[in-house]
Amino acid sequence: MDKFTKITGVAAPMPLINIDTDMIIPKQFLKTIKRSGLGKNLFDEMRYNDDGSENPDFVLNKPAYRKAEIIVAGENFGCGSSREHAPWALLDFGIRCVIAPSFADIFYGNCFKNGILPIVLPQEQVDILLKETEKGENARITVDLEAQEITTPDGEVFAFEVDPFKKHCLLNGLDDIGLTMEKLDSINAYEQKAAVERPWV
Amino acid sequence: MTTAKTLYDKIWDAHLAHEAEDGTCLLYIDRHLVHEVTSPQAFEGLRMAGRDVHSPDKTIAVPDHNVPTTLDREKGIENKESRIQVEALDKNAHDFGIHYYPVSDIRQGIVHIVGPEQGWTLPGMTVVCGDSHTATHGAFGALAHGIGTSEVEHVLATQTLIQKKSKNMKVEITGKLQPGVTAKDITLAVIGATGTAGGTGHVIEYCGEAIRDLSMEGRMTVCNMAIEGGARAGLIAPDEKTFEYVKGRPHAPKGAQWEAALAWWKTLFTDEGAEFDKVVTLRGEDISPVVTWGTSPEDVLPITATVPSPQDFEGGKVEAVQRALDYMGLTPGMPLTDIAIDTVFIGSCTNGRIEDLRAAAEILKGKKIKEGIRAMVVPGSGLVRAQAEEEGLADIFQQAGFEWRLAGCSMCLAMNPDQLSPGERCAATSNRNFEGRQGKGGRTHLVSPAMAAAAALTGHLTDVRDLM
C-alpha cells in the first residue's frame, strides 16, 4: 500500500448526498479479478453518455478537475455495498483523499486499506471547502496527515480527527495482515480457550 | 459499576482475541462466508504472500452474484468475465480446501440464504462476508457484518478482523402488525424513520413484540437491511424460534454439544438496565405496507401516500430528491398507486426465502398477472426452490405468468443477464433502489413480496390490502 503523508492537489466538488458505491463503480465493472484498471470506469454512469462519450457536465470531465486528487462530497459518501472496487477505482483515477460530513462505515474502512484518506469535517467546513473548489485548478488544498490539518487555498486551516492506528498504518504504508501475524500467539491462545468453551463452533 | 451488558457487548467480549492499548481489537471470526465477486483479489494476495487460509473449516464459499438463473445454466456462463470469476472461486475453494457449494450443487444459492440453511450460522457467532448484506445473519443473534476485500484477505490469513467497538443502538417495534404488513415493511419503515445514515457507527439490536412475533425468515429480512440504515450489523436475540430453526441442520451441533450450545445461547440477550447510545421506537400498529419512490432506501412512504416534492425536504436532500424524481420519472403529488410498472422481481437475500415465496403465492393463487408485465421469481437457494416446488408454489407462480428461475442474486444487482433496460420500472423485493442498481437507467421500487405480487396483478403499485 502507498504511504499517505501530505498531499497538495486539486479538489473536485461533489456536493450530492448519499453518493453510493453503485455510483462510484457500477456492478458491471466488479467482474474483474484484479485490483487495478478501474479508474476509467470511476463514476461511469454519471461520467459517460450512453454512446460512450464523456458527459461534459460531470465534474471530473471538466478541464479544471481532470487531475483532481481530492473529492469534497456531501454526507454519507460511500453508502451501499462493501465493494472495495470503490476505493480501488478512486485510487486508480488518482484520488487520494475524500472529504465529507460523514461516510458509510464499510467504505470508510476500505479507504484506509488502500492508501486513501477519508476525512470527516463538520458540514460548515465542508461548505467552505466546496466554495473553494469552485476556483477550479486554483482550488489546491493541502492535506497533512501527520499534523491532521487541511489548508485551503486561502490559507485557512481545519483540523481533523483520525484513529491513531489507522493513521500509523497510512503514514507508513503498512500491511495490516503482517501486523496481525505478529499477534498469532494471542490468536492461537484464543482458539484453545474457545475450543473448550464453545466446542461446537 | 454497571455490569449490565447488551447482546452486542456479550458477543463482542466472547470473541476478543487481542486488545491493544489504543482500543484497537482483534475480533475472532467464527464463520467466513465467501462469494466470487469480492474474493479473487484476496486469494491472490494470499498466494503472493505465500500464506494459507488460517481456518479452512470455518470458511464457506458459494458463487451467487454472477451465476445465470435461467434453466439452461448447466451449459455454462456466456459472459467471459463472469465465467472467469466463478472459475476462480472453483479453483480457490479447491486449492485452499474450504467448504464449497458449486453452481451444480442443489444447495447452491445466495450466500446469506445458504449459511443459515446449512446451519453454518449459529447464535452468538461472529460471521463476516465480503458483502454488505451479511447483516442478515444477525437474525440468529450472531454478530454479522460486511467487509471489504482487504479484510476478506485478513480474515482468510488470520481468522480475525481488526475492529474498534461500535456503539449500541436499540430499535424497538412494539405491538402487533396490521394484516398485509410484513418484515420488509418494518425494515423499510425503520430506514424511513432514521435515514440511511441513522445507524452509522452503530450495531442495531431489533427488539419488541412485533420482532418477537416474526418467523426466522422475517427476522432475516429485517436484519438484512440494517446496512441500508447505515449500521454494519443488526441483531435479534435468539429464542425458541431460533433454536427450533437451527436444530437438525447439517452443520448445527448435535447430542451433548447441542445441549452445551443451547445453554450458552440462552444467555444471549441484553441484560436489564444495559444502556444503549441511541434508541428508536416504532409502534407496529402504525406501520403500513410501504414502497420506495426515490433512489435511496430512506425514500420510503406508505403505499397510500403521494410522491413528495423537493420542497418537503431541507439541506442536501432537496437537490437529492429533485435528482431522484428526475431519474425515477415521477411528478410530485402523484398517488403512489398510480405508478405503472413494467417488471416484477421476487428474490434476493432480503426476500428470497420460502416464507417470502409463500406470501407472494398467497396473493397470486388462481390469478394471472397483468398482460405485458415481465415477472420473475428467483428463489434464494436450490433448496428453497425445491421446497417451493414441493409445496405447489412454483405452479402458482407459473400459472400466474411468472418465470420460475434457478437460485442466485439475479436482478437485485444485475451482474448476471437479469437486468432492467433504461427507463424500465420494477417493483422489486430486493434491498437497493440506487440509480442503475438493477441495470443502467432502470427504476426500482422496493416492496415486500406480497406487494410485489399485488403490483404484478394490477400492473401498478398497489396496496396489497385491497386484494386480501
Coordinates of N, CA, C and O in Angstrom, one line a residue, chain B residues 264-367:
Chain B
W264 N -25.6 -22.0 26.4 CA -24.9 -20.7 26.2 C -25.8 -19.7 25.4 O -25.9 -18.6 25.8
W265 N -26.4 -20.3 24.4 CA -27.3 -19.4 23.6 C -28.4 -18.8 24.4 O -28.8 -17.6 24.1
K266 N -28.8 -19.5 25.5 CA -29.9 -18.9 26.3 C -29.4 -17.7 27.2 O -30.3 -17.1 27.8
T267 N -28.1 -17.5 27.2 CA -27.6 -16.4 27.9 C -27.5 -15.1 27.0 O -27.1 -14.1 27.5
L268 N -27.8 -15.3 25.8 CA -27.5 -14.3 24.8 C -28.7 -13.3 24.6 O -29.6 -13.5 23.8
F269 N -28.8 -12.4 25.5 CA -29.9 -11.4 25.5 C -29.3 -10.1 26.2 O -28.3 -10.2 26.9
T270 N -29.9 -9.0 25.9 CA -29.5 -7.7 26.6 C -30.0 -7.7 28.0 O -31.2 -7.9 28.3
D271 N -29.0 -7.5 28.9 CA -29.4 -7.5 30.4 C -30.3 -6.3 30.7 O -30.2 -5.3 30.1
E272 N -31.1 -6.6 31.7 CA -32.0 -5.5 32.2 C -31.1 -4.3 32.6 O -30.0 -4.6 33.3
G273 N -31.4 -3.1 32.2 CA -30.6 -2.0 32.7 C -29.4 -1.7 31.8 O -28.7 -0.7 32.0
A274 N -29.1 -2.5 30.8 CA -28.0 -2.2 29.9 C -28.3 -0.9 29.1 O -29.5 -0.7 28.8
E275 N -27.3 -0.2 28.8 CA -27.5 1.1 28.2 C -27.2 1.1 26.7 O -26.3 0.5 26.2
F276 N -28.1 1.8 25.9 CA -27.9 2.0 24.5 C -27.5 3.4 24.2 O -28.0 4.3 24.9
D277 N -26.7 3.6 23.2 CA -26.3 5.0 22.9 C -27.4 5.7 22.1 O -27.5 6.9 22.0
K278 N -28.3 4.9 21.5 CA -29.4 5.5 20.7 C -30.6 4.6 20.7 O -30.4 3.3 20.6
V279 N -31.8 5.1 20.8 CA -33.0 4.3 20.9 C -34.0 4.8 19.9 O -34.3 6.0 19.9
V280 N -34.6 3.9 19.1 CA -35.6 4.3 18.2 C -36.8 3.4 18.5 O -36.6 2.2 18.5
T281 N -38.0 3.9 18.6 CA -39.2 3.1 18.9 C -40.2 3.4 17.8 O -40.6 4.5 17.6
L282 N -40.8 2.3 17.2 CA -41.9 2.5 16.3 C -43.0 1.6 16.8 O -42.8 0.5 17.4
R283 N -44.3 2.0 16.6 CA -45.4 1.2 17.0 C -45.8 0.3 15.8 O -46.0 0.8 14.7
G284 N -45.8 -1.0 16.1 CA -46.1 -1.9 15.0 C -47.4 -1.6 14.3 O -47.6 -1.7 13.1
E285 N -48.4 -1.1 15.1 CA -49.7 -0.8 14.5 C -49.7 0.4 13.6 O -50.5 0.5 12.7
D286 N -48.6 1.2 13.7 CA -48.5 2.4 12.8 C -47.9 2.1 11.5 O -47.8 3.0 10.6
I287 N -47.3 0.9 11.3 CA -46.6 0.6 10.1 C -47.6 0.1 9.0 O -48.4 -0.8 9.3
S288 N -47.4 0.7 7.8 CA -48.3 0.3 6.7 C -47.5 -0.4 5.7 O -46.2 -0.4 5.8
P289 N -48.1 -1.1 4.7 CA -47.3 -1.6 3.6 C -46.6 -0.4 2.9 O -47.3 0.6 2.7
V290 N -45.3 -0.4 2.7 CA -44.6 0.7 2.2 C -44.0 0.4 0.8 O -43.8 -0.7 0.4
V291 N -43.6 1.5 0.1 CA -42.8 1.4 -1.1 C -41.8 2.5 -1.1 O -41.9 3.5 -0.4
T292 N -40.7 2.3 -1.9 CA -39.8 3.4 -2.1 C -40.2 4.1 -3.4 O -40.6 3.5 -4.3
W293 N -40.0 5.5 -3.3 CA -40.3 6.3 -4.5 C -39.1 6.9 -5.2 O -39.1 7.3 -6.3
G294 N -37.9 6.9 -4.4 CA -36.7 7.5 -4.9 C -35.6 6.6 -5.2 O -35.8 5.4 -5.5
T295 N -34.4 7.1 -5.0 CA -33.2 6.3 -5.3 C -32.3 6.1 -4.1 O -31.1 5.8 -4.2
S296 N -32.9 6.2 -2.9 CA -32.2 5.9 -1.7 C -33.2 5.1 -0.8 O -34.4 5.4 -0.9
P297 N -32.8 4.1 -0.1 CA -33.7 3.3 0.6 C -34.5 4.1 1.7 O -35.5 3.6 2.2
E298 N -34.0 5.3 2.0 CA -34.7 6.1 3.0 C -35.9 6.8 2.4 O -36.7 7.4 3.1
D299 N -36.0 6.7 1.1 CA -37.1 7.4 0.3 C -38.4 6.5 0.4 O -38.8 5.9 -0.6
V300 N -38.9 6.3 1.6 CA -40.0 5.4 1.9 C -41.3 6.1 2.2 O -41.2 7.0 3.0
L301 N -42.4 5.6 1.7 CA -43.7 6.1 2.1 C -44.7 5.0 2.2 O -44.6 4.0 1.4
P302 N -45.8 5.2 3.0 CA -46.9 4.2 2.9 C -47.4 4.2 1.5 O -47.5 5.3 0.9
I303 N -47.9 3.1 1.0 CA -48.5 2.9 -0.3 C -49.7 3.9 -0.5 O -50.0 4.3 -1.7
T304 N -50.3 4.3 0.5 CA -51.4 5.2 0.4 C -51.0 6.7 0.2 O -51.9 7.6 0.0
A305 N -49.7 7.0 0.2 CA -49.2 8.4 0.1 C -49.1 8.8 -1.3 O -49.4 8.1 -2.3
T306 N -48.6 10.1 -1.5 CA -48.4 10.6 -2.8 C -46.9 10.9 -3.0 O -46.2 11.0 -2.0
V307 N -46.4 11.0 -4.2 CA -45.0 11.3 -4.4 C -44.7 12.7 -3.8 O -45.4 13.7 -4.1
P308 N -43.6 12.8 -3.0 CA -43.3 14.1 -2.4 C -42.7 15.1 -3.3 O -42.3 14.7 -4.5
S309 N -42.5 16.3 -2.8 CA -41.9 17.3 -3.6 C -40.5 17.7 -2.9 O -40.4 17.5 -1.7
P310 N -39.6 18.1 -3.7 CA -38.3 18.5 -3.1 C -38.5 19.5 -2.0 O -37.7 19.6 -1.0
Q311 N -39.5 20.4 -2.1 CA -39.7 21.4 -1.1 C -40.2 20.8 0.2 O -40.1 21.5 1.2
D312 N -40.5 19.6 0.2 CA -40.9 18.9 1.5 C -39.6 18.6 2.3 O -39.7 18.2 3.5
F313 N -38.4 18.8 1.8 CA -37.2 18.4 2.4 C -36.3 19.7 2.7 O -36.6 20.8 2.2
E314 N -35.2 19.4 3.4 CA -34.3 20.5 3.6 C -32.8 20.1 3.4 O -32.6 18.9 3.3
G315 N -31.9 21.0 3.4 CA -30.5 20.7 3.3 C -30.2 20.1 1.9 O -30.8 20.3 0.9
G316 N -29.2 19.2 2.0 CA -28.7 18.5 0.8 C -29.8 17.6 0.2 O -29.7 17.1 -1.0
K317 N -30.8 17.3 1.0 CA -31.8 16.4 0.5 C -32.7 17.0 -0.6 O -33.3 16.3 -1.4
V318 N -32.8 18.3 -0.6 CA -33.6 19.0 -1.6 C -33.1 18.6 -3.0 O -33.8 18.2 -3.9
E319 N -31.8 18.8 -3.2 CA -31.2 18.5 -4.5 C -31.3 17.0 -4.8 O -31.6 16.6 -6.0
A320 N -31.0 16.2 -3.8 CA -31.1 14.8 -4.0 C -32.5 14.3 -4.4 O -32.6 13.4 -5.3
V321 N -33.5 14.9 -3.8 CA -34.9 14.5 -4.2 C -35.2 14.9 -5.6 O -35.8 14.2 -6.3
Q322 N -34.8 16.1 -6.0 CA -35.1 16.6 -7.3 C -34.4 15.6 -8.3 O -35.0 15.2 -9.3
R323 N -33.2 15.3 -8.0 CA -32.4 14.4 -8.9 C -33.1 13.0 -9.0 O -33.3 12.4 -10.0
A324 N -33.6 12.5 -7.8 CA -34.3 11.2 -7.7 C -35.6 11.2 -8.5 O -35.9 10.3 -9.3
L325 N -36.3 12.3 -8.4 CA -37.6 12.4 -9.1 C -37.4 12.4 -10.6 O -38.1 11.8 -11.4
D326 N -36.3 13.2 -11.0 CA -36.0 13.2 -12.5 C -35.6 11.8 -12.9 O -36.0 11.3 -14.0
Y327 N -34.8 11.1 -12.2 CA -34.3 9.8 -12.5 C -35.5 8.8 -12.6 O -35.6 8.0 -13.5
M328 N -36.4 8.9 -11.6 CA -37.5 8.0 -11.5 C -38.6 8.3 -12.4 O -39.6 7.6 -12.6
G329 N -38.6 9.5 -13.0 CA -39.7 9.9 -13.9 C -41.0 10.1 -13.2 O -42.0 9.7 -13.7
L330 N -40.9 10.7 -12.0 CA -42.1 10.9 -11.2 C -42.4 12.4 -10.9 O -41.5 13.2 -10.9
T331 N -43.7 12.7 -10.7 CA -44.2 14.1 -10.5 C -44.7 14.2 -9.1 O -45.5 13.4 -8.7
P332 N -44.3 15.2 -8.4 CA -44.8 15.4 -7.0 C -46.3 15.5 -7.0 O -47.0 16.0 -7.9
G333 N -46.9 14.9 -6.0 CA -48.4 14.9 -5.8 C -49.1 13.7 -6.4 O -50.3 13.5 -6.1
M334 N -48.4 13.0 -7.2 CA -49.0 11.8 -7.9 C -49.2 10.7 -6.8 O -48.3 10.4 -6.1
P335 N -50.4 10.1 -6.8 CA -50.6 8.9 -5.9 C -49.6 7.8 -6.2 O -49.4 7.5 -7.4
L336 N -49.0 7.2 -5.2 CA -48.1 6.1 -5.4 C -48.7 5.0 -6.2 O -48.1 4.3 -7.0
T337 N -50.0 4.8 -5.9 CA -50.7 3.7 -6.5 C -51.0 3.9 -8.0 O -51.4 3.0 -8.7
D338 N -50.7 5.1 -8.5 CA -50.9 5.4 -10.0 C -49.6 5.1 -10.7 O -49.6 5.2 -12.0
I339 N -48.5 4.7 -10.0 CA -47.3 4.4 -10.7 C -47.3 3.0 -11.4 O -47.4 2.0 -10.8
A340 N -47.3 3.1 -12.8 CA -47.4 1.8 -13.6 C -46.0 1.2 -13.6 O -45.0 1.9 -13.7
I341 N -46.0 -0.1 -13.6 CA -44.7 -0.8 -13.6 C -44.6 -1.7 -14.8 O -45.6 -2.1 -15.4
D342 N -43.4 -2.1 -15.2 CA -43.1 -2.9 -16.3 C -42.7 -4.3 -15.9 O -42.9 -5.3 -16.6
T343 N -42.1 -4.4 -14.7 CA -41.4 -5.6 -14.3 C -41.6 -5.9 -12.8 O -41.7 -4.9 -12.0
V344 N -41.6 -7.2 -12.4 CA -41.7 -7.5 -11.0 C -40.6 -8.5 -10.8 O -40.4 -9.5 -11.5
F345 N -39.8 -8.3 -9.7 CA -38.7 -9.2 -9.4 C -38.9 -9.6 -7.9 O -38.9 -8.8 -7.0
I346 N -39.1 -10.9 -7.7 CA -39.2 -11.5 -6.4 C -38.0 -12.4 -6.2 O -37.7 -13.3 -6.9
G347 N -37.2 -12.1 -5.2 CA -36.0 -12.8 -4.9 C -35.1 -12.0 -4.0 O -35.5 -11.1 -3.3
S348 N -33.8 -12.3 -4.0 CA -32.7 -11.7 -3.3 C -32.5 -12.2 -1.9 O -33.3 -12.9 -1.3
C349 N -31.4 -11.8 -1.3 CA -31.1 -12.2 0.1 C -32.0 -11.5 1.1 O -32.1 -11.9 2.3
T350 N -32.7 -10.5 0.7 CA -33.7 -9.9 1.5 C -35.0 -10.7 1.6 O -35.6 -10.9 2.6
N351 N -35.5 -11.1 0.4 CA -36.8 -11.8 0.3 C -36.8 -12.9 -0.7 O -37.7 -13.1 -1.5
G352 N -35.8 -13.8 -0.5 CA -35.8 -15.0 -1.4 C -35.9 -16.3 -0.7 O -35.6 -17.4 -1.2
R353 N -36.5 -16.2 0.5 CA -36.7 -17.4 1.3 C -38.1 -18.0 1.2 O -39.0 -17.4 0.6
I354 N -38.3 -19.2 1.7 CA -39.6 -19.9 1.4 C -40.8 -19.1 1.9 O -41.8 -19.0 1.2
E355 N -40.7 -18.5 3.0 CA -41.8 -17.7 3.5 C -42.2 -16.5 2.6 O -43.4 -16.2 2.4
D356 N -41.2 -15.9 2.0 CA -41.4 -14.9 1.0 C -42.2 -15.4 -0.2 O -43.1 -14.7 -0.7
L357 N -41.8 -16.6 -0.6 CA -42.5 -17.1 -1.8 C -43.9 -17.5 -1.5 O -44.8 -17.3 -2.3
R358 N -44.1 -18.0 -0.2 CA -45.5 -18.3 0.2 C -46.3 -17.1 0.2 O -47.5 -17.1 -0.2
A359 N -45.8 -16.0 0.7 CA -46.6 -14.7 0.9 C -47.0 -14.2 -0.5 O -48.1 -13.8 -0.7
A360 N -46.0 -14.3 -1.5 CA -46.4 -13.8 -2.8 C -47.4 -14.8 -3.5 O -48.3 -14.3 -4.1
A361 N -47.2 -16.1 -3.3 CA -48.1 -17.1 -3.9 C -49.5 -16.9 -3.4 O -50.5 -17.1 -4.1
E362 N -49.6 -16.6 -2.1 CA -50.9 -16.4 -1.5 C -51.7 -15.4 -2.2 O -52.9 -15.5 -2.4
I363 N -51.1 -14.3 -2.7 CA -51.8 -13.2 -3.4 C -52.1 -13.6 -4.8 O -53.1 -13.2 -5.4
L364 N -51.2 -14.5 -5.4 CA -51.3 -14.8 -6.8 C -52.2 -16.0 -7.1 O -52.6 -16.2 -8.3
K365 N -52.5 -16.8 -6.1 CA -53.2 -18.0 -6.3 C -54.4 -17.9 -7.2 O -55.3 -17.1 -6.9
G366 N -54.4 -18.7 -8.2 CA -55.6 -18.7 -9.1 C -55.7 -17.5 -10.0 O -56.8 -17.3 -10.6
K367 N -54.8 -16.6 -10.0 CA -54.9 -15.3 -10.8 C -53.8 -15.2 -11.8 O -52.8 -16.0 -11.8

